Coordinates of C-alpha atoms and ligand atoms in Angstrom, one line a residue:
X17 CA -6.0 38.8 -24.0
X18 CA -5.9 36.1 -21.5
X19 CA -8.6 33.5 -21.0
X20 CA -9.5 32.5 -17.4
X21 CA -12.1 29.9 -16.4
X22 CA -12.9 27.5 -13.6
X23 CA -13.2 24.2 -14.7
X24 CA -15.2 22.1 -12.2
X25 CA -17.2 18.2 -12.4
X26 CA -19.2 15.7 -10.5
X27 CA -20.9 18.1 -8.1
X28 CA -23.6 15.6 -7.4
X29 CA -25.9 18.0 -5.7
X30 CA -28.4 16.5 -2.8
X31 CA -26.2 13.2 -2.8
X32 CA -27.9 11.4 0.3
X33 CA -25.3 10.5 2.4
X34 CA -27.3 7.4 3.7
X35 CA -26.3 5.6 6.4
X36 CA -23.8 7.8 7.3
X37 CA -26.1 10.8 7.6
X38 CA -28.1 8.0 10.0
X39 CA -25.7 7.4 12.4
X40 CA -24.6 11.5 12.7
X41 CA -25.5 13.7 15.5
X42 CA -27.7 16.2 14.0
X43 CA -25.6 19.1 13.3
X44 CA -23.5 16.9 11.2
X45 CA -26.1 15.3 9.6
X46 CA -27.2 18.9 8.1
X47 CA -23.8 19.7 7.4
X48 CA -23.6 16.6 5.0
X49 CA -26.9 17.7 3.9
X50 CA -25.9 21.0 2.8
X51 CA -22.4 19.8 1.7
X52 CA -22.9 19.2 -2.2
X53 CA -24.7 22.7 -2.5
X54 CA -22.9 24.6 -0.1
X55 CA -19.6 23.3 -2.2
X56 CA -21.4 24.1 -5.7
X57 CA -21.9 28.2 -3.9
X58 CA -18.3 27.9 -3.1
X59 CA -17.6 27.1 -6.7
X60 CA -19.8 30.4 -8.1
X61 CA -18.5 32.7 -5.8
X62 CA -15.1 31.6 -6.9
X63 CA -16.2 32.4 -10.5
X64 CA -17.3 36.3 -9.1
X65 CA -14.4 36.9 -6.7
X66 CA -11.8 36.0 -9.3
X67 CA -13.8 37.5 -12.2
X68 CA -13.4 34.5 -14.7
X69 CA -14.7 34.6 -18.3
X70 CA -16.6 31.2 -17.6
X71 CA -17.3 28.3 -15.2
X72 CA -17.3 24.9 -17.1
X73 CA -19.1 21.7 -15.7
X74 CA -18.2 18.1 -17.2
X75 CA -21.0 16.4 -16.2
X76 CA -22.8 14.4 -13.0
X77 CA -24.1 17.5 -11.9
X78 CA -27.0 15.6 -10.0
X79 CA -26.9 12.4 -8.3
X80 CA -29.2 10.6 -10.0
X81 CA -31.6 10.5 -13.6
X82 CA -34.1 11.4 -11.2
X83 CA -32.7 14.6 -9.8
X84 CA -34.4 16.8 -7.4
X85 CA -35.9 19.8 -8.4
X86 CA -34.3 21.3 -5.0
X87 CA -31.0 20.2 -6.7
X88 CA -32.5 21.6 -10.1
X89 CA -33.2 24.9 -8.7
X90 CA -30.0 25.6 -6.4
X91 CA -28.0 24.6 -10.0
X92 CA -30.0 27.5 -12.0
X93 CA -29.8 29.6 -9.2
X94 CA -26.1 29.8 -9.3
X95 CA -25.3 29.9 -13.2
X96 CA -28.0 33.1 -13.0
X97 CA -25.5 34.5 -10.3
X98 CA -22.9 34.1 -12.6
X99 CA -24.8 35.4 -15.5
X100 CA -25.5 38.5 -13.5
X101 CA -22.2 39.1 -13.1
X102 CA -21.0 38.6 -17.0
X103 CA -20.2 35.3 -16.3
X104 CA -20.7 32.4 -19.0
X105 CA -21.4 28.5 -18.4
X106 CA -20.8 25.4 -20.1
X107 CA -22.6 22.4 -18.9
X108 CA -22.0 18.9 -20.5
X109 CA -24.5 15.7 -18.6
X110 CA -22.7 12.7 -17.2
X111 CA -24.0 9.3 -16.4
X112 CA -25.8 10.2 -13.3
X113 CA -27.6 13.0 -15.1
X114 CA -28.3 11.9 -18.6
X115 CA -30.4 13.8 -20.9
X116 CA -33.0 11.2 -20.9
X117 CA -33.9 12.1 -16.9
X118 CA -36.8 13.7 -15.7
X119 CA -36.0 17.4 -15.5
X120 CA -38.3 20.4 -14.6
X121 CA -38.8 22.9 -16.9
X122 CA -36.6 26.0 -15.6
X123 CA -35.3 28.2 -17.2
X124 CA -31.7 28.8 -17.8
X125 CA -30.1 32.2 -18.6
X126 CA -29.0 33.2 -21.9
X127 CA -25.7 32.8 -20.3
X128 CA -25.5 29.4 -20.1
X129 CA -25.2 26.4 -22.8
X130 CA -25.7 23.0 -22.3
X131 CA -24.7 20.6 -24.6
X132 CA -26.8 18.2 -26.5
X133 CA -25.9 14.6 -27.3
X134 CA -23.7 15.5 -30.4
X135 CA -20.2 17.2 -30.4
X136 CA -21.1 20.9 -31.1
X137 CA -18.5 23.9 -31.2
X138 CA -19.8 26.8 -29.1
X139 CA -17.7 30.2 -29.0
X140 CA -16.8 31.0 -25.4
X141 CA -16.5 34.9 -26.2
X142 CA -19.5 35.5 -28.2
X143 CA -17.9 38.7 -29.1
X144 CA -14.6 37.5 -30.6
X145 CA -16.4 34.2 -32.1
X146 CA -13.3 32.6 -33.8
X147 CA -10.9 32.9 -31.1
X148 CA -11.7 30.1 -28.3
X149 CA -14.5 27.3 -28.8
X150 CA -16.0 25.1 -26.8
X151 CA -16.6 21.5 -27.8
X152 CA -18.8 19.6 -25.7
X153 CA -21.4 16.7 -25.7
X154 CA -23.8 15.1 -23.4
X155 CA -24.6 11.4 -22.8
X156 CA -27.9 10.8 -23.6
X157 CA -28.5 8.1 -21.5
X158 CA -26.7 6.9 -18.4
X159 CA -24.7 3.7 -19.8
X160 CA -22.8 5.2 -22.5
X161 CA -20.3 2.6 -24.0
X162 CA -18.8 4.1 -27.0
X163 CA -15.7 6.2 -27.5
X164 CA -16.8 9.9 -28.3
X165 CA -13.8 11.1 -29.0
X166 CA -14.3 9.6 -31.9
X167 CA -17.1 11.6 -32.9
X168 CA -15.3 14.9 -32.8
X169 CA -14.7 15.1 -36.1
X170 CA -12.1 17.9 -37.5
X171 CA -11.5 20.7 -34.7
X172 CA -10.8 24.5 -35.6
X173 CA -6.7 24.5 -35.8
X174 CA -7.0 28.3 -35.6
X175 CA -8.4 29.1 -32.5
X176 CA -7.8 27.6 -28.6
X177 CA -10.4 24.8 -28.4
X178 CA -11.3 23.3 -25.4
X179 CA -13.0 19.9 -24.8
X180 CA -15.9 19.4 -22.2
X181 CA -16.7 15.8 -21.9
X182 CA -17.7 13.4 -19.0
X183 CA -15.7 10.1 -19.7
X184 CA -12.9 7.3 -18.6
X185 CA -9.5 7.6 -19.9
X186 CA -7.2 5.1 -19.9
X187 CA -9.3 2.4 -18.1
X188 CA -9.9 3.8 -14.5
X189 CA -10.9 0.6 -12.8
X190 CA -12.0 2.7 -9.5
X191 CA -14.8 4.2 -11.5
X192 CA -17.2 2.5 -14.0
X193 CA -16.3 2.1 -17.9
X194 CA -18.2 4.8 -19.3
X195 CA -17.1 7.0 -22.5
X196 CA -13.8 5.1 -22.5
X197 CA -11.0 6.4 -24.1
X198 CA -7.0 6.7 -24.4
X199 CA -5.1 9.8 -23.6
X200 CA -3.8 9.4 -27.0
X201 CA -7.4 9.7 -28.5
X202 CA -7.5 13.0 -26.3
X203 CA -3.5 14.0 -27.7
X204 CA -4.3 13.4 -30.9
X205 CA -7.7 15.0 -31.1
X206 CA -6.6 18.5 -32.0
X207 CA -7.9 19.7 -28.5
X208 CA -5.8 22.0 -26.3
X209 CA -7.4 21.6 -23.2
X210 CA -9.6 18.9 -22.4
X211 CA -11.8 19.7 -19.4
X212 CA -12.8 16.1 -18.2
X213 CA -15.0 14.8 -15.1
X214 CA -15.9 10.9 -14.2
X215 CA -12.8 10.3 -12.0
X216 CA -13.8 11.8 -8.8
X217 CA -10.0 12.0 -7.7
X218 CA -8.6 14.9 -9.2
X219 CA -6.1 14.1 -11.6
X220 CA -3.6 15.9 -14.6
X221 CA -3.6 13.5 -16.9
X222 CA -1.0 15.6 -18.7
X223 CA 0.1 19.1 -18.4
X224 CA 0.2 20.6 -22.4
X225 CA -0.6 19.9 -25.4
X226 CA -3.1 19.0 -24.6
X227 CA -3.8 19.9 -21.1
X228 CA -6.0 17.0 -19.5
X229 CA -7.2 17.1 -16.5
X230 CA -10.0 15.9 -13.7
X231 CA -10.4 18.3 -11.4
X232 CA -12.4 15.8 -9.1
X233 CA -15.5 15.9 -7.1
X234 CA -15.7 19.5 -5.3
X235 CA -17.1 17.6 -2.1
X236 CA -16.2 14.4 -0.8
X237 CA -18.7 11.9 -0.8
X238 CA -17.7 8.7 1.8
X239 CA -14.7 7.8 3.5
X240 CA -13.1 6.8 0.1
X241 CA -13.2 10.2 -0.9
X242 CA -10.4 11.6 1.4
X243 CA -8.6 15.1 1.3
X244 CA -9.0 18.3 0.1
X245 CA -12.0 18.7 -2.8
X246 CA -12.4 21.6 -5.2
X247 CA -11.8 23.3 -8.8
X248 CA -9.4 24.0 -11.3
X249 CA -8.5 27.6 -11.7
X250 CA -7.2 27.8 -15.2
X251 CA -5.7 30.8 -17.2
X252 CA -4.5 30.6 -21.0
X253 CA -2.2 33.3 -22.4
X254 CA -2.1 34.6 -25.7
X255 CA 0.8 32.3 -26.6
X256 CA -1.8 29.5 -25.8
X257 CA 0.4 28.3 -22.4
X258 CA -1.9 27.2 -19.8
X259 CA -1.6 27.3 -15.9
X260 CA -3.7 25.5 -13.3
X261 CA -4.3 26.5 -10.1
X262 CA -5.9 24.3 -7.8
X263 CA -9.1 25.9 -5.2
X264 CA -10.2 23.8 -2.6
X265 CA -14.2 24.3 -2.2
X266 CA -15.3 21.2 -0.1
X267 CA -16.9 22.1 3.3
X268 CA -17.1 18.8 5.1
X269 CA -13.8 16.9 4.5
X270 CA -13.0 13.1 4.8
X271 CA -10.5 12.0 6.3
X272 CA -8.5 8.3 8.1
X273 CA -6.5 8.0 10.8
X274 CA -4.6 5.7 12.7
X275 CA -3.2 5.2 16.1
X276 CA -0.5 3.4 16.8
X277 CA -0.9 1.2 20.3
X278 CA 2.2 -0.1 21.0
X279 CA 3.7 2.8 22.8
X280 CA 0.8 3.3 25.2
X281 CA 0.4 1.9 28.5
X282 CA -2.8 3.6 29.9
X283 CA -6.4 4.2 29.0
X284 CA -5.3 8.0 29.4
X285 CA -2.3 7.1 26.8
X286 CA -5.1 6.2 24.7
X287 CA -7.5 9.2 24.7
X288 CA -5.2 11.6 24.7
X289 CA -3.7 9.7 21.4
X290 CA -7.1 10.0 20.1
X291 CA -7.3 13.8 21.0
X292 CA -4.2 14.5 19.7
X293 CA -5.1 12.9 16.3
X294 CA -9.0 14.8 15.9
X295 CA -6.8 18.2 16.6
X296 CA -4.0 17.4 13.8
X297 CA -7.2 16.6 11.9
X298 CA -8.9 20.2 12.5
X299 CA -5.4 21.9 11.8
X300 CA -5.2 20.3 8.8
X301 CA -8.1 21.0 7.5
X302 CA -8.3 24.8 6.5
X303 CA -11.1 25.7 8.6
X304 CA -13.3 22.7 7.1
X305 CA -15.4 20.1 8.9
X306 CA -13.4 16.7 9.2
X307 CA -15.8 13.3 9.3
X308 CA -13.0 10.6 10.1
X309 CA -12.5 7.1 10.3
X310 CA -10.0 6.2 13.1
X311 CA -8.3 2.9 13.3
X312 CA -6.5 1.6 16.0
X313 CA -3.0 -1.0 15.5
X314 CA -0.1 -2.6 16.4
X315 CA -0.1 -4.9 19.1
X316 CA 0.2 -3.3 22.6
X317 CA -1.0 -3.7 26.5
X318 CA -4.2 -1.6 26.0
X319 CA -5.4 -4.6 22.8
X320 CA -6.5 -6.1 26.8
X321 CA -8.9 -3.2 27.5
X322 CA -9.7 -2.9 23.7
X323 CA -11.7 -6.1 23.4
X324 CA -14.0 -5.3 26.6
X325 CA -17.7 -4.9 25.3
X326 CA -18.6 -1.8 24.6
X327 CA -14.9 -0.6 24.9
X328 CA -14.4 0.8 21.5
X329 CA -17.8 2.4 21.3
X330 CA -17.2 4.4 25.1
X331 CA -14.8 5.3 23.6
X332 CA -16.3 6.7 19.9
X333 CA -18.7 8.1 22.7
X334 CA -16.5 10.1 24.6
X335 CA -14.3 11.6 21.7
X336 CA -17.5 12.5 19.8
X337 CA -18.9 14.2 22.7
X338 CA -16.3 16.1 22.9
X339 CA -15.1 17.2 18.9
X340 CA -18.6 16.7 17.1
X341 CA -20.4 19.3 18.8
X342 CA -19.0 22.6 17.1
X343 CA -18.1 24.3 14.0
X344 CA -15.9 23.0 12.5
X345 CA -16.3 19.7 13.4
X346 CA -14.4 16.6 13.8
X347 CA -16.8 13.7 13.7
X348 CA -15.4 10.1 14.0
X349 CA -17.6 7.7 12.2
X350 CA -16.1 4.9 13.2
X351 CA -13.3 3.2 15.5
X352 CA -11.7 -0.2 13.8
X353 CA -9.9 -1.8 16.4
X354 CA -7.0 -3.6 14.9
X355 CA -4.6 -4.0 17.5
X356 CA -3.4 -7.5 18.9
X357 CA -1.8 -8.7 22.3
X358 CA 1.3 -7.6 23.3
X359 CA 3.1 -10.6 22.8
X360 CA 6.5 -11.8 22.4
X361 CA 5.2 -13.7 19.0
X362 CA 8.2 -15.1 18.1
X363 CA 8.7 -16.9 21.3
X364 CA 5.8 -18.5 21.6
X365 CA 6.0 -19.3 18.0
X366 CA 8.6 -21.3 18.6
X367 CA 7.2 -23.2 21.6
X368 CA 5.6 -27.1 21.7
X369 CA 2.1 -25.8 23.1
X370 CA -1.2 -25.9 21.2
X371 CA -0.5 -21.9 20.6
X372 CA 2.6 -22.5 18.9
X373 CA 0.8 -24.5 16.7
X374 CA -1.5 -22.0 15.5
X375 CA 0.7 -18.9 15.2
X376 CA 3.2 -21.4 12.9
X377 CA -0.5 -22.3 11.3
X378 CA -1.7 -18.9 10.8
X379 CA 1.7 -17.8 9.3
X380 CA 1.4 -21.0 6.5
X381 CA -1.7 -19.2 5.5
X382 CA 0.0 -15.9 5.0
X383 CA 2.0 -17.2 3.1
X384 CA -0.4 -19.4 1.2
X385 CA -3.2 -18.3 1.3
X386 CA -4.7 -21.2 -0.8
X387 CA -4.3 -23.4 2.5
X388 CA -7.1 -21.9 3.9
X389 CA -9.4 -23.7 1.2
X390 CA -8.6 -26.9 2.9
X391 CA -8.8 -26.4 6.5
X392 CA -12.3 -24.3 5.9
X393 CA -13.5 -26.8 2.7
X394 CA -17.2 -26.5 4.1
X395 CA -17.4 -22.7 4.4
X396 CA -16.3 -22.1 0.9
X397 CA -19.3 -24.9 -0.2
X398 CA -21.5 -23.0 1.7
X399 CA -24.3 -21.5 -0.8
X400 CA -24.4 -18.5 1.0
X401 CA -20.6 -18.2 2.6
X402 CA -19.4 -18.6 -0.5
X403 CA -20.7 -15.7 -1.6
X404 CA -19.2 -13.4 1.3
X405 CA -15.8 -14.9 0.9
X406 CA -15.5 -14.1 -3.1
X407 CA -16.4 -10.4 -2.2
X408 CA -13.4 -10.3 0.1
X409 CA -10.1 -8.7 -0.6
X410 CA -6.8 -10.0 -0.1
X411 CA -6.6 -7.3 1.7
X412 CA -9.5 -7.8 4.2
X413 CA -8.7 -11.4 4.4
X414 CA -5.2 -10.4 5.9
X415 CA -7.4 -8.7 8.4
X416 CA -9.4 -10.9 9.1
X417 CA -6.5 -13.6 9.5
X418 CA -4.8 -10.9 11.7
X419 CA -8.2 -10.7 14.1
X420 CA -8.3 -14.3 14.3
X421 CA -5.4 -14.5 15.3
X422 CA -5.5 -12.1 18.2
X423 CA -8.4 -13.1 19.3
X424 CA -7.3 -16.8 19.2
X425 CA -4.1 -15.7 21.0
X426 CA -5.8 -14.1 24.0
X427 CA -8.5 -16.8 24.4
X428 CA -5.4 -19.3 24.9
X429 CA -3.4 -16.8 26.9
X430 CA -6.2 -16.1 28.9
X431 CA -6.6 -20.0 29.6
X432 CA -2.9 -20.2 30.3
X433 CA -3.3 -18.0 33.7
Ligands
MN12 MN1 -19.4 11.3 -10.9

């Protein structure tokens, strides 16, 4: 007898989307609404239309400790679908939704368990009680610190066990450092398949013995979220071999783009560059809604028309008006222009002028970028500067050396004629 389940984590019902949700036309702000349950209905009609033993959850199932009760209910509502249909649940809390937040008193079906704040081995066929458990555990509160692996204790060598727990493995620096652990804590914990969530990028952190995986967030959340979102469909043969199949159950996808300038000579060039990247977008994204953020590069004629006021928001206008306004949708968020003059650099690089000087200047910073220090000593004393400058990247102070220097380029060229 095979053993088939759907192993999903972080759903973050009613996340808010702020800001973004602000600055959407309507129909997409309702679509990012809806996203996070409309996802979580994608995930339970998975469970029915595939006719899995069990769907199980590792954790962040709400946003936050204070978790709606809209959130609440549409959660119940679908593990009672799946208990209508002979479905089972497992449910572990993450650090968004710790077991000391303010729930409402619903009722879950007899279908369902939800682990408490202690390791506890749950058979997943109540039926055939000694042939597949369920380990799970909860945090209790939100900033959980310790390893629970640890707490384990000796697992059942006899039957498949499977491991449901919301942690970091390994040290995953994009996320924060709860529950940490090794992979070899999770290897050598006796565990054949650990069913993980925390890392909202999915992720097989090994593919047997032990299986350990992150399936990932089924809906993106922000632009740093990009790509296709969804489950793990899992199936375990009797010889205890397990196969995953990814299932895609995001509705609103996130996505970046960029457009190359330097081939284009005409506003038109331009648009239809921009048209032709929102349509790769919708092709690409299996009948989902895209929300995308579009930058623009490479030095080129059109950088001219580019720095107009109000060019690069006529321009977020007109493609909007023109891809946000149906199902599916491609909404661009936002348009970074980071194009520069077309310019024959390293000619006037190598010239006597004042401009010379600060392309050969701007170049000593790239590569040093310790020189800036000196040239901007009373910025980085600044109380309040300082701070800013700390919170940048290398990264985004490349970018900002690179706008500088476009800008500073054009102001000199412009003087020049
Ligand atoms: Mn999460």
């Amino acid at each position: 007898m095979t053993l088939r389940f759907v192993h999903a984590a972080d759903l973050h019902l009613d996340s808010p989307f702020r800001g973004i949700r602000a600055a959407a036309p309507e129909n997409v702000a309702r679509a990012l609404y809806s996203a996070t349950f409309d996802s979580y209905r994608n995930i339970i009609d998975l469970c029915i239309s595939e006719r899995v033993d069990a769907l199980l959850v590792a954790g962040d199932i709400y946003d936050g400790a204070d978790r709606s009760l809209r959130a609440q209910q549409a959660f119940i509502d679908g593990l009672r679908s799946l208990d209508s249909a002979g479905i089972r649940s497992f449910v572990c809390h993450g650090n968004h939704d710790p077991l000391d937040g303010w729930e409402a008193r619903l009722s879950y079906p007899d279908g369902c368990h939800r682990f408490g704040a202690e390791f506890e081995a749950v058979p997943f066929f109540p039926d055939a009680p000694e042939r597949v458990l369920v380990y799970g555990i909860s945090y209790p509160t939100r900033d959980v610190y310790d390893n629970l692996v640890a707490r384990l204790g000796q697992v059942d060598a006899a039957a498949f066990t499977i491991g449901l727990l919301h942690a970091n493995v390994g040290g995953n620096t994009d996320h924060a450092l709860y529950a940490p652990c090794s992979l070899d804590d999770l290897a050598q914990s006796g565990i054949d398949y650990w069913a993980l969530g925390h890392v909202h990028t999915r992720q097989v952190l090994r593919e047997r013995a032990p299986t350990v995986v992150y399936p990932g967030n089924p809906q993106g959340r922000h632009p740093n979220e990009p790509g296709a979102r969804g489950v793990y469909l899992v199936e375990v043969t009797d010889d205890g071999s397990v196969s995953l199949d990814f299932r895609p159950t995001d509705t609103v996808r996130w996505a970046h783009a960029s457009i190359d300038i330097s081939a284009m000579e005409t506003e038109q060039d331009l648009i239809d560059g921009i048209d032709d990247a929102m349509q790769n977008l919708l092709d690409g994204a299996e009948g989902r809604s895209v929300v995308v953020r579009m930058t623009l590069n490479s030095r080129g004629e059109l950088n001219r028309f580019l720095r107009q006021p109000g060019a690069v928001d006529d321009l977020l206008a007109g493609v909007n008006g023109q891809w946000s306004d149906r199902l599916p949708f491609v909404w661009c968020e936002r348009i970074q222009d980071e194009t520069a003059a077309a310019i024959d650099r390293d000619a006037l690089r190598s010239g006597e002028d004042f401009l010379a000087e600060v392309l050969r200047t701007a170049d000593q910073v790239r590569q040093d970028p310790a020189t800036l220090n000196d040239g901007l000593a009373d910025l980085y004393q600044h109380r309040r500067f300082r701070q800013h400058l700390a919170a940048l990247t290398e990264e985004e102070i490349a970018a900002l050396l690179n706008e500088a220097e476009a800008m500073a380029v054009n102001l000199l060229a412009e003087d020049e004629r």
